[in-house]
Amino acid sequence: MLQQIEELISEIKNLKASNAEEAEALRIKYLGRKGLIPALFDDFKNVPAENKKAVGMALNTLKNEAQRVITELKEAHEAGASSASGADLTLPGTSFPIGSRHPLSLVRNQIVEIFSRLGFSVAEGPEIEDDWHVFTALNFPLEHPARDMQDTFFITKDPDILLRTHTSSVQVRVMEKTQPPIRSIFPGRVFRNEAISARAHCIFHQVEGLYIDENVSFADLKQTLLYFAKEFFGENVEIRLRPSYFPFTEPSAEMDVSCSICGGKGCGVCKHTGWLEIMGCGMVDPNVLENCGIDSKKYTGFAFGMGIERIAMLKYQIKDIRLFFENDVRFLEQFKSAIH
Ligand code: 2U9
């Protein structure tokens, strides 16, 4: 019986199969329930006691070798065509999971794109600023609450070094360096010392805009912002301007768009007013132009500013601003199909 087992081992080592069916036939022949190897195991009871150890070991070797060879033959054919290395070149490649753009990036990119069609360029500046560029050049009175430690983050004990509370500081830098015409937008991160809640965060993002040239009027401001609103919210949107106040613009206004959820009829999102406030705007105060080295007798300009989180919350109906900063994949994945 030992000799029979050794012959089978060498026979099995040389087995070939040209397809998966042939490999399966070999498995049945050698290892199947009525196969050659189980038959030898059945005969094992008739082996004399003194030979049992040697025959038992040989039988186990035979079974293991048969399983190894036949499994290899099966694997070589199961995956279809194989290369010389045994790798299946017809299988699709391993794909890496594709991420998605953050909703704030989507909204910022869309705003930038709309204004770039009107000839606005993009400018950026430092997040750590000085008092002049954030407050003084912008006509903030000395006693203005934004200058208070309660409202603004200061970097050191030096009250001159602070985190910008708006990107208007970038406008000041651009105006100090360049003479009109100036037509730019200013996206960026800003910081305010506010308690974090569903509606407010101490870090958020803005896009501000500035257009300075000879004879720029409030009508230009209105038409530019109407174009933006139609491109962003859709052709049927309406806008309205309400008088407001900012230290750096005169006159100043707040702009509302008709509610895109209810079409202006009134709903929970617009608090039944039919209108959503989306930005502030105004004609640049002549003091601000002069502070930045621009002749206010020759030039006029308009400026506007909006919070990107607020616009994104309106666009995607997001109820809690904190979701933007948690980076929970379940939140971010929802923007996979969005363009921009
Ligand atoms: C210069 C002159 C004028 C930028 C402006 C606003 C109105 C405004 C807010 C919107 C929501 C800030 O993020 S927010 O809280 N912004 O209402 N911003 S006009 O005016 C400027 C900027 C720079 C030199």
mmCIF file of C-alpha atoms and ligand atoms in Angstrom:
data_model
loop_
_atom_site.group_PDB
_atom_site.id
_atom_site.type_symbol
_atom_site.label_atom_id
_atom_site.label_comp_id
_atom_site.label_asym_id
_atom_site.label_seq_id
_atom_site.Cartn_x
_atom_site.Cartn_y
_atom_site.Cartn_z
ATOM 1 C CA MET A 1 0.000 0.000 0.000
ATOM 2 C CA LEU A 2 2.926 2.330 0.740
ATOM 3 C CA GLN A 3 4.188 1.918 -2.815
ATOM 4 C CA GLN A 4 0.725 2.632 -4.207
ATOM 5 C CA ILE A 5 0.574 5.849 -2.141
ATOM 6 C CA GLU A 6 4.007 7.007 -3.341
ATOM 7 C CA GLU A 7 3.035 6.409 -6.973
ATOM 8 C CA LEU A 8 -0.115 8.432 -6.473
ATOM 9 C CA ILE A 9 1.874 11.312 -4.912
ATOM 10 C CA SER A 10 4.169 11.572 -7.911
ATOM 11 C CA GLU A 11 1.193 11.228 -10.280
ATOM 12 C CA ILE A 12 -0.592 14.069 -8.515
ATOM 13 C CA LYS A 13 2.467 16.342 -8.616
ATOM 14 C CA ASN A 14 2.325 16.185 -12.434
ATOM 15 C CA LEU A 15 -1.408 16.784 -12.815
ATOM 16 C CA LYS A 16 -2.495 19.291 -15.493
ATOM 17 C CA ALA A 17 -5.866 20.841 -16.246
ATOM 18 C CA SER A 18 -6.642 23.088 -19.195
ATOM 19 C CA ASN A 19 -9.817 24.551 -17.677
ATOM 20 C CA ALA A 20 -11.833 24.751 -14.451
ATOM 21 C CA GLU A 21 -14.009 21.782 -15.436
ATOM 22 C CA GLU A 22 -10.971 19.523 -15.831
ATOM 23 C CA ALA A 23 -9.648 20.659 -12.433
ATOM 24 C CA GLU A 24 -13.019 19.779 -10.851
ATOM 25 C CA ALA A 25 -12.976 16.368 -12.520
ATOM 26 C CA LEU A 26 -9.540 15.722 -10.966
ATOM 27 C CA ARG A 27 -10.847 16.727 -7.550
ATOM 28 C CA ILE A 28 -13.700 14.238 -7.870
ATOM 29 C CA LYS A 29 -11.318 11.525 -9.108
ATOM 30 C CA TYR A 30 -8.834 11.885 -6.237
ATOM 31 C CA LEU A 31 -10.655 13.575 -3.359
ATOM 32 C CA GLY A 32 -14.400 13.066 -4.052
ATOM 33 C CA ARG A 33 -16.504 10.928 -1.717
ATOM 34 C CA LYS A 34 -15.914 7.836 -3.897
ATOM 35 C CA GLY A 35 -12.446 9.029 -4.999
ATOM 36 C CA LEU A 36 -9.087 7.195 -4.863
ATOM 37 C CA ILE A 37 -7.788 8.810 -1.697
ATOM 38 C CA PRO A 38 -10.899 8.297 0.518
ATOM 39 C CA ALA A 39 -10.853 4.647 -0.700
ATOM 40 C CA LEU A 40 -7.279 4.286 0.601
ATOM 41 C CA PHE A 41 -8.363 5.813 3.932
ATOM 42 C CA ASP A 42 -11.137 3.158 4.064
ATOM 43 C CA ASP A 43 -8.513 0.415 3.530
ATOM 44 C CA PHE A 44 -6.417 1.805 6.375
ATOM 45 C CA LYS A 45 -8.273 -0.415 8.880
ATOM 46 C CA ASN A 46 -6.792 -3.495 7.136
ATOM 47 C CA VAL A 47 -3.175 -2.298 7.463
ATOM 48 C CA PRO A 48 -1.201 -4.441 9.976
ATOM 49 C CA ALA A 49 -0.570 -2.660 13.267
ATOM 50 C CA GLU A 50 3.205 -2.454 12.757
ATOM 51 C CA ASN A 51 2.749 -0.557 9.428
ATOM 52 C CA LYS A 52 -0.027 1.775 10.592
ATOM 53 C CA LYS A 53 2.259 4.646 11.555
ATOM 54 C CA ALA A 54 4.176 4.798 8.218
ATOM 55 C CA VAL A 55 1.074 4.251 6.083
ATOM 56 C CA GLY A 56 -0.923 6.833 8.101
ATOM 57 C CA MET A 57 1.757 9.490 7.589
ATOM 58 C CA ALA A 58 2.008 8.692 3.864
ATOM 59 C CA LEU A 59 -1.772 8.865 3.482
ATOM 60 C CA ASN A 60 -1.880 12.299 5.102
ATOM 61 C CA THR A 61 0.935 13.531 2.841
ATOM 62 C CA LEU A 62 -0.956 12.218 -0.183
ATOM 63 C CA LYS A 63 -4.192 13.934 0.856
ATOM 64 C CA ASN A 64 -2.471 17.284 1.596
ATOM 65 C CA GLU A 65 -0.541 17.184 -1.688
ATOM 66 C CA ALA A 66 -3.695 16.375 -3.658
ATOM 67 C CA GLN A 67 -5.573 19.241 -2.010
ATOM 68 C CA ARG A 68 -2.726 21.694 -2.667
ATOM 69 C CA VAL A 69 -2.238 20.756 -6.348
ATOM 70 C CA ILE A 70 -5.924 20.619 -7.224
ATOM 71 C CA THR A 71 -6.679 23.922 -5.447
ATOM 72 C CA GLU A 72 -3.861 25.579 -7.413
ATOM 73 C CA LEU A 73 -5.202 24.187 -10.692
ATOM 74 C CA LYS A 74 -8.698 25.447 -9.839
ATOM 75 C CA GLU A 75 -7.532 28.937 -8.855
ATOM 76 C CA ALA A 76 -5.501 29.273 -12.034
ATOM 77 C CA HIS A 77 -8.628 28.761 -14.117
ATOM 78 C CA GLU A 78 -11.434 30.174 -12.000
ATOM 79 C CA ALA A 79 -10.544 33.864 -12.569
ATOM 80 C CA GLY A 80 -10.559 33.451 -16.361
ATOM 81 C CA ALA A 81 -7.557 34.298 -18.546
ATOM 82 C CA SER A 82 -4.287 34.473 -16.625
ATOM 83 C CA SER A 83 -0.957 36.141 -17.307
ATOM 84 C CA ALA A 84 2.424 34.435 -17.043
ATOM 85 C CA SER A 85 2.649 35.580 -13.394
ATOM 86 C CA GLY A 86 -0.754 34.068 -12.628
ATOM 87 C CA ALA A 87 -2.361 37.505 -12.203
ATOM 88 C CA ASP A 88 -5.714 37.945 -13.909
ATOM 89 C CA LEU A 89 -5.291 40.924 -16.217
ATOM 90 C CA THR A 90 -8.952 41.020 -17.192
ATOM 91 C CA LEU A 91 -10.141 41.984 -13.683
ATOM 92 C CA PRO A 92 -11.101 45.672 -13.159
ATOM 93 C CA GLY A 93 -8.474 47.664 -11.214
ATOM 94 C CA THR A 94 -8.861 48.431 -7.520
ATOM 95 C CA SER A 95 -10.638 51.772 -7.280
ATOM 96 C CA PHE A 96 -9.896 54.238 -4.495
ATOM 97 C CA PRO A 97 -12.881 55.860 -2.789
ATOM 98 C CA ILE A 98 -13.430 59.326 -4.283
ATOM 99 C CA GLY A 99 -13.978 62.189 -1.830
ATOM 100 C CA SER A 100 -16.328 65.106 -2.383
ATOM 101 C CA ARG A 101 -15.922 68.861 -2.172
ATOM 102 C CA HIS A 102 -16.870 70.503 1.102
ATOM 103 C CA PRO A 103 -20.191 72.381 0.789
ATOM 104 C CA LEU A 104 -18.452 75.640 1.764
ATOM 105 C CA SER A 105 -15.979 75.155 -1.101
ATOM 106 C CA LEU A 106 -18.838 74.420 -3.495
ATOM 107 C CA VAL A 107 -20.634 77.642 -2.569
ATOM 108 C CA ARG A 108 -17.458 79.762 -2.542
ATOM 109 C CA ASN A 109 -16.415 78.423 -5.966
ATOM 110 C CA GLN A 110 -19.835 79.170 -7.397
ATOM 111 C CA ILE A 111 -19.811 82.738 -6.038
ATOM 112 C CA VAL A 112 -16.269 83.303 -7.374
ATOM 113 C CA GLU A 113 -17.283 81.944 -10.775
ATOM 114 C CA ILE A 114 -20.351 84.178 -11.072
ATOM 115 C CA PHE A 115 -18.412 87.353 -10.227
ATOM 116 C CA SER A 116 -15.488 86.354 -12.443
ATOM 117 C CA ARG A 117 -17.931 86.425 -15.382
ATOM 118 C CA LEU A 118 -18.447 90.123 -14.572
ATOM 119 C CA GLY A 119 -14.690 90.727 -14.594
ATOM 120 C CA PHE A 120 -14.013 90.485 -10.841
ATOM 121 C CA SER A 121 -10.632 89.002 -9.899
ATOM 122 C CA VAL A 122 -9.902 87.174 -6.618
ATOM 123 C CA ALA A 123 -7.586 88.606 -3.939
ATOM 124 C CA GLU A 124 -6.489 87.089 -0.633
ATOM 125 C CA GLY A 125 -4.680 88.444 2.409
ATOM 126 C CA PRO A 126 -3.468 87.568 5.931
ATOM 127 C CA GLU A 127 -5.736 86.163 8.658
ATOM 128 C CA ILE A 128 -3.583 87.741 11.384
ATOM 129 C CA GLU A 129 -4.012 91.473 10.935
ATOM 130 C CA ASP A 130 -3.389 94.837 12.553
ATOM 131 C CA ASP A 131 -5.895 97.343 13.893
ATOM 132 C CA TRP A 132 -5.428 99.732 10.940
ATOM 133 C CA HIS A 133 -6.483 97.239 8.226
ATOM 134 C CA VAL A 134 -9.390 95.722 10.205
ATOM 135 C CA PHE A 135 -10.844 98.780 11.953
ATOM 136 C CA THR A 136 -9.213 102.199 11.651
ATOM 137 C CA ALA A 137 -8.911 102.447 7.852
ATOM 138 C CA LEU A 138 -12.506 101.232 7.625
ATOM 139 C CA ASN A 139 -13.864 104.159 9.633
ATOM 140 C CA PHE A 140 -14.636 102.198 12.814
ATOM 141 C CA PRO A 141 -14.927 104.716 15.673
ATOM 142 C CA LEU A 142 -12.560 104.148 18.625
ATOM 143 C CA GLU A 143 -15.408 103.133 20.919
ATOM 144 C CA HIS A 144 -16.935 100.637 18.434
ATOM 145 C CA PRO A 145 -17.808 97.322 20.218
ATOM 146 C CA ALA A 146 -16.001 95.203 17.572
ATOM 147 C CA ARG A 147 -12.713 96.642 18.889
ATOM 148 C CA ASP A 148 -13.500 95.122 22.298
ATOM 149 C CA MET A 149 -11.767 91.979 23.647
ATOM 150 C CA GLN A 150 -15.309 90.591 24.038
ATOM 151 C CA ASP A 151 -15.857 90.552 20.270
ATOM 152 C CA THR A 152 -12.467 90.149 18.617
ATOM 153 C CA PHE A 153 -9.626 87.656 19.153
ATOM 154 C CA PHE A 154 -6.351 89.408 19.956
ATOM 155 C CA ILE A 155 -3.143 87.412 19.458
ATOM 156 C CA THR A 156 -1.082 88.859 22.303
ATOM 157 C CA LYS A 157 -1.500 91.559 24.918
ATOM 158 C CA ASP A 158 -0.662 93.990 22.093
ATOM 159 C CA PRO A 159 -4.098 95.358 21.007
ATOM 160 C CA ASP A 160 -2.668 96.065 17.558
ATOM 161 C CA ILE A 161 -2.412 92.371 16.531
ATOM 162 C CA LEU A 162 -5.675 90.499 16.004
ATOM 163 C CA LEU A 163 -7.498 87.891 13.926
ATOM 164 C CA ARG A 164 -9.438 89.605 11.140
ATOM 165 C CA THR A 165 -13.172 89.856 11.825
ATOM 166 C CA HIS A 166 -13.966 90.391 8.135
ATOM 167 C CA THR A 167 -12.095 90.169 4.836
ATOM 168 C CA SER A 168 -12.544 93.950 4.380
ATOM 169 C CA SER A 169 -8.912 94.203 5.559
ATOM 170 C CA VAL A 170 -7.882 92.647 2.234
ATOM 171 C CA GLN A 171 -9.761 95.401 0.347
ATOM 172 C CA VAL A 172 -7.808 98.000 2.327
ATOM 173 C CA ARG A 173 -4.525 96.294 1.374
ATOM 174 C CA VAL A 174 -5.509 96.132 -2.312
ATOM 175 C CA MET A 175 -6.576 99.817 -2.359
ATOM 176 C CA GLU A 176 -3.340 100.896 -0.652
ATOM 177 C CA LYS A 177 -1.328 99.164 -3.393
ATOM 178 C CA THR A 178 -3.461 99.756 -6.515
ATOM 179 C CA GLN A 179 -5.207 102.739 -8.055
ATOM 180 C CA PRO A 180 -8.683 102.277 -9.596
ATOM 181 C CA PRO A 181 -10.217 100.711 -11.558
ATOM 182 C CA ILE A 182 -10.440 97.962 -8.922
ATOM 183 C CA ARG A 183 -12.897 95.098 -9.414
ATOM 184 C CA SER A 184 -12.179 92.205 -7.051
ATOM 185 C CA ILE A 185 -13.778 89.733 -4.671
ATOM 186 C CA PHE A 186 -12.248 88.571 -1.415
ATOM 187 C CA PRO A 187 -13.088 85.087 -0.122
ATOM 188 C CA GLY A 188 -11.608 84.025 3.205
ATOM 189 C CA ARG A 189 -11.844 82.800 6.772
ATOM 190 C CA VAL A 190 -12.737 85.251 9.537
ATOM 191 C CA PHE A 191 -12.834 85.087 13.323
ATOM 192 C CA ARG A 192 -15.212 86.567 15.891
ATOM 193 C CA ASN A 193 -15.346 85.951 19.630
ATOM 194 C CA GLU A 194 -18.870 84.517 19.645
ATOM 195 C CA ALA A 195 -20.485 81.710 21.613
ATOM 196 C CA ILE A 196 -20.846 78.673 19.335
ATOM 197 C CA SER A 197 -24.449 77.678 18.624
ATOM 198 C CA ALA A 198 -26.537 76.233 15.778
ATOM 199 C CA ARG A 199 -26.597 79.688 14.129
ATOM 200 C CA ALA A 200 -23.190 81.201 14.985
ATOM 201 C CA HIS A 201 -19.563 80.073 15.046
ATOM 202 C CA CYS A 202 -16.372 81.825 16.089
ATOM 203 C CA ILE A 203 -14.787 80.892 12.745
ATOM 204 C CA PHE A 204 -16.677 81.367 9.505
ATOM 205 C CA HIS A 205 -16.129 82.342 5.864
ATOM 206 C CA GLN A 206 -16.998 85.436 3.889
ATOM 207 C CA VAL A 207 -16.908 86.649 0.342
ATOM 208 C CA GLU A 208 -16.698 90.418 0.058
ATOM 209 C CA GLY A 209 -16.557 92.425 -3.146
ATOM 210 C CA LEU A 210 -15.324 95.849 -4.232
ATOM 211 C CA TYR A 211 -15.743 97.869 -7.409
ATOM 212 C CA ILE A 212 -14.073 101.274 -7.614
ATOM 213 C CA ASP A 213 -13.866 103.462 -10.710
ATOM 214 C CA GLU A 214 -15.041 106.860 -11.988
ATOM 215 C CA ASN A 215 -18.840 107.246 -11.914
ATOM 216 C CA VAL A 216 -19.681 103.980 -10.130
ATOM 217 C CA SER A 217 -23.225 104.425 -8.803
ATOM 218 C CA PHE A 218 -25.751 102.744 -6.521
ATOM 219 C CA ALA A 219 -27.538 101.598 -9.712
ATOM 220 C CA ASP A 220 -24.372 99.649 -10.679
ATOM 221 C CA LEU A 221 -24.390 98.038 -7.220
ATOM 222 C CA LYS A 222 -28.034 97.035 -7.546
ATOM 223 C CA GLN A 223 -27.674 95.606 -11.054
ATOM 224 C CA THR A 224 -24.518 93.644 -10.145
ATOM 225 C CA LEU A 225 -26.168 92.081 -7.094
ATOM 226 C CA LEU A 226 -29.367 91.318 -9.068
ATOM 227 C CA TYR A 227 -27.228 89.489 -11.658
ATOM 228 C CA PHE A 228 -25.512 87.541 -8.869
ATOM 229 C CA ALA A 229 -28.839 86.592 -7.216
ATOM 230 C CA LYS A 230 -30.322 85.359 -10.520
ATOM 231 C CA GLU A 231 -27.228 83.308 -11.361
ATOM 232 C CA PHE A 232 -27.018 81.791 -7.883
ATOM 233 C CA PHE A 233 -30.677 81.264 -6.920
ATOM 234 C CA GLY A 234 -32.330 81.101 -10.373
ATOM 235 C CA GLU A 235 -33.808 83.407 -13.009
ATOM 236 C CA ASN A 236 -37.096 83.977 -11.144
ATOM 237 C CA VAL A 237 -35.557 85.321 -7.935
ATOM 238 C CA GLU A 238 -36.433 88.837 -6.798
ATOM 239 C CA ILE A 239 -34.260 91.104 -4.653
ATOM 240 C CA ARG A 240 -35.020 93.959 -2.263
ATOM 241 C CA LEU A 241 -32.674 96.407 -0.539
ATOM 242 C CA ARG A 242 -33.384 97.699 2.982
ATOM 243 C CA PRO A 243 -31.496 100.698 4.446
ATOM 244 C CA SER A 244 -28.827 99.712 6.979
ATOM 245 C CA TYR A 245 -25.638 101.011 8.569
ATOM 246 C CA PHE A 246 -21.954 100.001 8.345
ATOM 247 C CA PRO A 247 -19.026 102.263 9.319
ATOM 248 C CA PHE A 248 -17.347 101.672 5.934
ATOM 249 C CA THR A 249 -20.251 102.322 3.519
ATOM 250 C CA GLU A 250 -22.617 105.257 3.035
ATOM 251 C CA PRO A 251 -25.395 104.743 2.116
ATOM 252 C CA SER A 252 -25.565 101.118 3.325
ATOM 253 C CA ALA A 253 -28.159 98.451 2.679
ATOM 254 C CA GLU A 254 -29.082 94.900 3.459
ATOM 255 C CA MET A 255 -30.129 92.705 0.518
ATOM 256 C CA ASP A 256 -32.882 90.077 0.684
ATOM 257 C CA VAL A 257 -33.811 87.539 -1.998
ATOM 258 C CA SER A 258 -37.288 86.090 -2.432
ATOM 259 C CA CYS A 259 -37.445 82.741 -0.614
ATOM 260 C CA SER A 260 -36.438 79.978 -3.040
ATOM 261 C CA ILE A 261 -38.206 77.355 -0.899
ATOM 262 C CA CYS A 262 -41.738 78.791 -1.041
ATOM 263 C CA GLY A 263 -41.282 81.192 -3.990
ATOM 264 C CA GLY A 264 -42.096 84.167 -1.709
ATOM 265 C CA LYS A 265 -45.395 82.828 -0.358
ATOM 266 C CA GLY A 266 -44.036 82.366 3.168
ATOM 267 C CA CYS A 267 -42.678 79.211 4.866
ATOM 268 C CA GLY A 268 -40.686 78.017 7.888
ATOM 269 C CA VAL A 269 -37.331 78.758 6.215
ATOM 270 C CA CYS A 270 -38.148 82.461 5.553
ATOM 271 C CA LYS A 271 -40.069 82.712 8.847
ATOM 272 C CA HIS A 272 -43.224 83.444 6.827
ATOM 273 C CA THR A 273 -41.861 86.709 5.418
ATOM 274 C CA GLY A 274 -41.194 85.447 1.868
ATOM 275 C CA TRP A 275 -37.673 86.983 2.030
ATOM 276 C CA LEU A 276 -34.187 85.739 3.032
ATOM 277 C CA GLU A 277 -31.422 88.149 4.034
ATOM 278 C CA ILE A 278 -28.239 87.203 2.146
ATOM 279 C CA MET A 279 -25.786 90.103 2.273
ATOM 280 C CA GLY A 280 -24.871 93.652 3.245
ATOM 281 C CA CYS A 281 -23.713 96.273 0.763
ATOM 282 C CA GLY A 282 -23.254 99.981 0.145
ATOM 283 C CA MET A 283 -21.239 102.787 -1.491
ATOM 284 C CA VAL A 284 -17.703 102.913 -0.071
ATOM 285 C CA ASP A 285 -17.489 105.797 2.421
ATOM 286 C CA PRO A 286 -15.278 108.626 1.001
ATOM 287 C CA ASN A 287 -13.281 108.592 4.294
ATOM 288 C CA VAL A 288 -12.349 104.943 3.604
ATOM 289 C CA LEU A 289 -11.200 105.785 0.049
ATOM 290 C CA GLU A 290 -9.044 108.650 1.376
ATOM 291 C CA ASN A 291 -7.620 106.441 4.203
ATOM 292 C CA CYS A 292 -6.410 104.034 1.517
ATOM 293 C CA GLY A 293 -4.892 106.684 -0.754
ATOM 294 C CA ILE A 294 -7.699 106.939 -3.319
ATOM 295 C CA ASP A 295 -9.030 110.345 -4.440
ATOM 296 C CA SER A 296 -12.678 110.380 -3.303
ATOM 297 C CA LYS A 297 -13.467 113.361 -5.558
ATOM 298 C CA LYS A 298 -12.465 111.421 -8.650
ATOM 299 C CA TYR A 299 -13.557 107.913 -7.723
ATOM 300 C CA THR A 300 -16.596 106.224 -6.210
ATOM 301 C CA GLY A 301 -17.234 102.554 -5.524
ATOM 302 C CA PHE A 302 -19.536 99.957 -4.118
ATOM 303 C CA ALA A 303 -18.820 97.075 -1.744
ATOM 304 C CA PHE A 304 -20.729 94.059 -0.499
ATOM 305 C CA GLY A 305 -20.187 91.186 1.897
ATOM 306 C CA MET A 306 -21.836 87.836 2.590
ATOM 307 C CA GLY A 307 -21.292 84.904 4.944
ATOM 308 C CA ILE A 308 -20.624 81.681 2.984
ATOM 309 C CA GLU A 309 -22.043 79.462 5.769
ATOM 310 C CA ARG A 310 -25.312 81.395 5.719
ATOM 311 C CA ILE A 311 -25.654 81.100 1.923
ATOM 312 C CA ALA A 312 -24.768 77.369 2.044
ATOM 313 C CA MET A 313 -27.329 76.811 4.847
ATOM 314 C CA LEU A 314 -30.020 78.458 2.722
ATOM 315 C CA LYS A 315 -29.012 76.617 -0.447
ATOM 316 C CA TYR A 316 -28.800 73.120 1.084
ATOM 317 C CA GLN A 317 -31.302 73.709 3.950
ATOM 318 C CA ILE A 318 -28.721 72.949 6.639
ATOM 319 C CA LYS A 319 -30.103 73.748 10.085
ATOM 320 C CA ASP A 320 -26.891 73.758 12.192
ATOM 321 C CA ILE A 321 -23.711 75.712 11.289
ATOM 322 C CA ARG A 322 -21.569 73.353 13.413
ATOM 323 C CA LEU A 323 -22.027 70.585 10.809
ATOM 324 C CA PHE A 324 -19.627 72.460 8.486
ATOM 325 C CA PHE A 325 -16.757 72.090 10.959
ATOM 326 C CA GLU A 326 -17.258 68.544 12.269
ATOM 327 C CA ASN A 327 -16.285 66.810 8.993
ATOM 328 C CA ASP A 328 -18.614 63.890 9.654
ATOM 329 C CA VAL A 329 -18.338 61.760 6.503
ATOM 330 C CA ARG A 330 -22.106 61.072 6.588
ATOM 331 C CA PHE A 331 -22.682 64.833 6.208
ATOM 332 C CA LEU A 332 -19.935 65.440 3.626
ATOM 333 C CA GLU A 333 -20.923 62.467 1.420
ATOM 334 C CA GLN A 334 -24.239 64.118 0.622
ATOM 335 C CA PHE A 335 -22.435 66.628 -1.607
ATOM 336 C CA LYS A 336 -20.794 63.945 -3.786
ATOM 337 C CA SER A 337 -22.832 64.675 -6.883
ATOM 338 C CA ALA A 338 -22.660 68.466 -6.582
ATOM 339 C CA ILE A 339 -20.639 70.284 -9.250
ATOM 340 C CA HIS A 340 -18.068 73.106 -8.835
HETATM 341 C C1 2U9 B 1 -13.955 98.363 2.127
HETATM 342 C C2 2U9 B 1 -15.083 99.106 1.994
HETATM 343 C C3 2U9 B 1 -16.306 98.518 2.152
HETATM 344 C C4 2U9 B 1 -17.844 95.304 2.689
HETATM 345 C C5 2U9 B 1 -19.232 95.104 3.185
HETATM 346 C C6 2U9 B 1 -20.930 94.231 4.275
HETATM 347 C C7 2U9 B 1 -21.525 95.326 3.748
HETATM 348 C C8 2U9 B 1 -21.619 93.245 5.120
HETATM 349 C C9 2U9 B 1 -21.498 91.242 6.371
HETATM 350 C C10 2U9 B 1 -22.280 90.223 5.655
HETATM 351 C C11 2U9 B 1 -22.511 89.069 6.554
HETATM 352 C C12 2U9 B 1 -20.434 90.515 7.098
HETATM 353 O O1 2U9 B 1 -20.319 87.920 7.057
HETATM 354 S S1 2U9 B 1 -21.117 88.942 7.507
HETATM 355 O O2 2U9 B 1 -21.449 89.005 8.886
HETATM 356 N N1 2U9 B 1 -20.915 92.191 5.507
HETATM 357 O O3 2U9 B 1 -22.766 93.406 5.444
HETATM 358 N N2 2U9 B 1 -19.626 94.102 3.951
HETATM 359 S S2 2U9 B 1 -20.417 96.185 2.836
HETATM 360 O O4 2U9 B 1 -17.635 96.655 2.598
HETATM 361 C C13 2U9 B 1 -16.407 97.198 2.454
HETATM 362 C C14 2U9 B 1 -15.285 96.434 2.588
HETATM 363 C C15 2U9 B 1 -14.033 97.030 2.429
HETATM 364 C C16 2U9 B 1 -12.609 98.974 1.986
#
